[in-house]
């Protein structure tokens, strides 16, 4: 596609429910990144994928967070038993990154705004 | 630890010049990125510096001093549309981006 797309754009959920966020990277981009941004804060790295594998899961805040990527394209970030502190904008980015490590520019999607009541 | 410091907010006048500073401490260094983020939108790439010196790109320029752990973004001929947050991010030895909290730039007519 023309750019990184994410869905849903907004998600309101009740505490304790599970949510699934989707990211569709730029076609041909092999690297995919998930970040979290709380209001007025910088970006917090969560996880990245090179192809379908995730070499670094150290940024995931807890075991309630998981992510997968299939077919080297679409990725889903799942948050189980959501808590109010999970409320944030979840941003996905992709880069060409034919091989890692890479300094290739990351292109961001519009984000999913998650609100946990 | 790793850290990126930049001012929280700056105000400038339309048509003027503004310099947004960023100091970084990363475990290893693989370059310094600047991104622009309009309110409610995703960050968009502005510049990447990995060598010392000034990189000029139209009205925007970015400078890096590796010995000082310092970078700045220079915006000339400010326009109202430049009102946004500017994010500084350093890339560490693992090629991970360490992000600053962003500098909110307010442009006044």
Short mmCIF file of C-alpha atoms in Angstrom, two decimals:
data_model
loop_
_atom_site.label_atom_id
_atom_site.label_comp_id
_atom_site.label_asym_id
_atom_site.label_seq_id
_atom_site.Cartn_x
_atom_site.Cartn_y
_atom_site.Cartn_z
CA UNK A 1 0.00 0.00 0.00
CA UNK A 2 0.90 3.66 -0.12
CA UNK A 3 1.69 3.88 3.56
CA UNK A 4 1.48 2.10 6.87
CA UNK A 5 -2.11 1.50 7.92
CA UNK A 6 -3.44 0.60 11.34
CA UNK A 7 -6.81 -0.48 12.60
CA UNK A 8 -8.88 0.37 14.44
CA UNK A 9 -8.10 4.06 14.65
CA UNK A 10 -9.83 4.26 18.02
CA UNK A 11 -10.64 1.54 20.52
CA UNK A 12 -12.51 1.96 23.78
CA UNK A 13 -12.62 -1.09 25.99
CA UNK A 14 -13.41 -2.07 29.53
CA UNK A 15 -10.75 -3.02 32.02
CA UNK A 16 -10.05 -6.74 31.88
CA UNK A 17 -11.01 -7.22 28.24
CA UNK A 18 -8.61 -8.34 25.54
CA UNK A 19 -7.85 -6.13 22.53
CA UNK A 20 -6.17 -6.77 19.22
CA UNK A 21 -4.50 -4.03 17.19
CA UNK A 22 -3.56 -4.47 13.57
CA UNK A 23 -0.76 -3.02 11.47
CA UNK A 24 -0.34 -3.27 7.72
CA UNK A 25 3.19 -2.14 6.75
CA UNK A 26 4.37 -0.61 3.51
CA UNK A 27 4.57 -3.30 0.85
CA UNK A 28 8.09 -4.71 0.66
CA UNK A 29 9.19 -3.45 4.06
CA UNK A 30 10.73 -6.29 5.99
CA UNK A 31 11.07 -4.61 9.38
CA UNK A 32 8.06 -3.69 11.49
CA UNK A 33 8.05 -1.88 14.81
CA UNK A 34 5.46 -1.31 17.53
CA UNK A 35 5.64 1.72 19.83
CA UNK A 36 3.42 3.16 22.53
CA UNK A 37 2.97 6.88 23.12
CA UNK A 38 1.23 8.23 26.18
CA UNK A 39 -0.15 11.76 26.13
CA UNK A 40 2.66 14.30 26.00
CA UNK A 41 5.32 11.60 26.20
CA UNK A 42 7.95 10.25 23.85
CA UNK A 43 7.67 6.98 22.04
CA UNK A 44 8.16 3.81 24.04
CA UNK A 45 9.57 0.90 22.04
CA UNK A 46 7.61 -2.33 22.40
CA UNK A 47 8.81 -4.87 19.84
CA UNK A 48 10.14 -5.21 16.33
CA UNK A 49 9.96 -7.89 13.65
CA UNK A 50 12.40 -8.79 10.96
CA UNK A 51 10.26 -10.83 8.62
CA UNK A 52 8.09 -12.99 10.87
CA UNK A 53 10.53 -13.24 13.74
CA UNK A 54 10.89 -10.93 16.70
CA UNK A 55 14.54 -10.88 17.82
CA UNK A 56 13.87 -8.39 20.61
CA UNK A 57 10.84 -8.68 22.89
CA UNK A 58 12.44 -6.79 25.75
CA UNK A 59 10.24 -3.72 25.34
CA UNK A 60 6.95 -5.49 25.99
CA UNK A 61 5.69 -4.06 29.33
CA UNK A 62 4.31 -7.33 30.68
CA UNK A 63 3.30 -10.84 29.70
CA UNK A 64 -0.17 -9.48 28.91
CA UNK A 65 1.33 -8.05 25.73
CA UNK A 66 2.12 -10.22 22.73
CA UNK A 67 2.62 -9.65 19.03
CA UNK A 68 2.84 -11.73 15.95
CA UNK A 69 3.50 -11.22 12.29
CA UNK A 70 2.50 -13.60 9.57
CA UNK A 71 3.56 -13.80 5.95
CA UNK A 72 6.13 -11.09 6.55
CA UNK A 73 3.39 -8.51 6.30
CA UNK A 74 0.48 -7.82 8.68
CA UNK A 75 1.20 -7.72 12.39
CA UNK A 76 -1.15 -7.86 15.35
CA UNK A 77 -0.45 -6.60 18.84
CA UNK A 78 -2.62 -8.27 21.47
CA UNK A 79 -3.16 -6.94 24.96
CA UNK A 80 -4.84 -9.34 27.34
CA UNK A 81 -6.76 -8.33 30.46
CA UNK A 82 -6.34 -4.63 29.67
CA UNK A 83 -5.58 -2.20 32.47
CA UNK A 84 -6.20 1.54 32.59
CA UNK A 85 -2.46 2.21 32.35
CA UNK A 86 -2.52 0.56 28.92
CA UNK A 87 -4.40 3.59 27.58
CA UNK A 88 -2.16 5.22 24.97
CA UNK A 89 -1.67 5.62 21.25
CA UNK A 90 -0.11 2.51 19.76
CA UNK A 91 2.01 3.32 16.74
CA UNK A 92 3.32 0.93 14.14
CA UNK A 93 6.24 1.71 11.82
CA UNK A 94 7.93 -0.15 9.02
CA UNK A 95 11.25 0.18 7.25
CA UNK A 96 12.83 -1.36 4.21
CA UNK A 97 15.64 -2.92 6.27
CA UNK A 98 16.66 -5.61 3.82
CA UNK A 99 18.90 -6.90 6.56
CA UNK A 100 19.21 -6.00 10.19
CA UNK A 101 20.78 -4.17 11.81
CA UNK A 102 19.61 -1.20 9.81
CA UNK A 103 19.44 2.56 10.02
CA UNK A 104 16.72 2.73 7.38
CA UNK A 105 14.05 5.36 8.01
CA UNK A 106 10.97 4.17 9.85
CA UNK A 107 7.64 5.20 8.39
CA UNK A 108 4.79 5.45 10.83
CA UNK A 109 1.14 4.55 10.64
CA UNK A 110 -1.59 6.83 12.01
CA UNK A 111 -1.79 4.90 15.27
CA UNK A 112 -4.55 3.30 17.30
CA UNK A 113 -5.82 5.29 20.25
CA UNK A 114 -6.67 2.83 23.00
CA UNK A 115 -8.78 3.91 25.93
CA UNK A 116 -9.32 1.49 28.79
CA UNK A 117 -12.20 2.46 31.05
CA UNK B 1 21.20 4.41 31.21
CA UNK B 2 20.07 5.76 27.90
CA UNK B 3 18.49 9.18 27.72
CA UNK B 4 17.39 11.83 25.27
CA UNK B 5 16.86 15.39 26.51
CA UNK B 6 15.10 18.15 24.64
CA UNK B 7 13.10 21.19 25.75
CA UNK B 8 9.43 20.58 26.41
CA UNK B 9 8.12 23.62 24.58
CA UNK B 10 9.35 26.53 22.49
CA UNK B 11 7.63 29.55 20.99
CA UNK B 12 8.72 31.40 17.87
CA UNK B 13 7.36 33.97 15.43
CA UNK B 14 6.26 33.31 11.88
CA UNK B 15 9.10 34.08 9.46
CA UNK B 16 11.78 33.75 12.12
CA UNK B 17 14.38 31.06 12.83
CA UNK B 18 14.29 28.57 15.70
CA UNK B 19 16.81 26.04 16.94
CA UNK B 20 15.65 22.97 18.87
CA UNK B 21 18.42 21.32 20.86
CA UNK B 22 18.79 17.68 21.81
CA UNK B 23 21.37 15.96 23.96
CA UNK B 24 21.68 12.22 23.96
CA UNK B 25 23.23 9.39 25.93
CA UNK B 26 23.00 6.03 24.25
CA UNK B 27 24.78 2.71 24.58
CA UNK B 28 26.76 2.96 21.40
CA UNK B 29 25.63 5.26 18.63
CA UNK B 30 24.30 4.63 15.15
CA UNK B 31 22.88 8.00 14.31
CA UNK B 32 20.43 10.67 15.37
CA UNK B 33 16.95 11.10 13.88
CA UNK B 34 14.55 14.02 13.91
CA UNK B 35 10.85 13.48 13.35
CA UNK B 36 7.96 15.94 13.12
CA UNK B 37 4.64 15.08 14.72
CA UNK B 38 1.53 17.19 14.26
CA UNK B 39 -1.07 16.89 16.98
CA UNK B 40 -3.03 13.67 16.64
CA UNK B 41 -0.88 12.42 13.78
CA UNK B 42 1.96 9.94 13.38
CA UNK B 43 5.60 11.09 13.38
CA UNK B 44 7.12 11.79 9.99
CA UNK B 45 10.82 11.58 9.21
CA UNK B 46 12.78 14.83 8.88
CA UNK B 47 16.48 14.01 9.06
CA UNK B 48 19.19 11.52 9.95
CA UNK B 49 22.74 12.44 11.03
CA UNK B 50 25.47 9.93 11.72
CA UNK B 51 28.54 12.07 10.98
CA UNK B 52 29.48 15.37 12.60
CA UNK B 53 28.31 18.50 10.87
CA UNK B 54 25.32 20.21 9.38
CA UNK B 55 22.87 18.59 6.97
CA UNK B 56 20.69 21.08 5.12
CA UNK B 57 17.37 20.16 3.57
CA UNK B 58 15.37 23.15 2.42
CA UNK B 59 14.13 25.22 5.34
CA UNK B 60 15.22 22.53 7.81
CA UNK B 61 18.80 21.73 8.84
CA UNK B 62 20.13 19.27 11.38
CA UNK B 63 23.46 19.35 13.15
CA UNK B 64 25.36 16.67 15.03
CA UNK B 65 28.36 16.71 17.35
CA UNK B 66 29.19 13.16 18.43
CA UNK B 67 31.88 14.27 20.86
CA UNK B 68 29.36 16.43 22.71
CA UNK B 69 26.41 14.06 22.38
CA UNK B 70 24.49 16.97 20.93
CA UNK B 71 22.24 17.70 18.00
CA UNK B 72 19.99 20.51 16.92
CA UNK B 73 17.24 21.02 14.40
CA UNK B 74 17.20 24.45 12.76
CA UNK B 75 13.99 25.69 11.17
CA UNK B 76 14.17 28.80 8.99
CA UNK B 77 11.45 31.06 7.59
CA UNK B 78 8.95 29.60 10.02
CA UNK B 79 5.44 28.99 8.77
CA UNK B 80 2.31 28.42 10.80
CA UNK B 81 2.20 24.82 9.54
CA UNK B 82 5.52 24.19 11.34
CA UNK B 83 3.62 24.21 14.62
CA UNK B 84 4.13 20.64 15.78
CA UNK B 85 6.16 18.51 18.15
CA UNK B 86 9.69 17.69 17.08
CA UNK B 87 11.04 14.35 18.29
CA UNK B 88 14.72 13.61 18.67
CA UNK B 89 15.72 9.92 18.64
CA UNK B 90 19.13 8.35 19.04
CA UNK B 91 19.92 4.93 17.64
CA UNK B 92 21.93 2.74 19.99
CA UNK B 93 24.37 -0.06 19.32
CA UNK B 94 21.48 -2.52 18.91
CA UNK B 95 19.97 -0.27 16.24
CA UNK B 96 17.08 0.56 18.53
CA UNK B 97 15.69 4.09 18.58
CA UNK B 98 15.69 5.83 21.94
CA UNK B 99 13.13 8.62 21.80
CA UNK B 100 12.96 11.98 23.50
CA UNK B 101 9.64 13.25 24.79
CA UNK B 102 9.47 15.81 22.00
CA UNK B 103 9.59 19.61 21.82
CA UNK B 104 6.27 21.31 21.19
CA UNK B 105 6.90 24.24 18.88
CA UNK B 106 4.32 27.02 18.92
CA UNK B 107 4.42 29.50 16.05
CA UNK B 108 2.85 32.92 16.59
CA UNK B 109 1.88 35.30 13.80
#
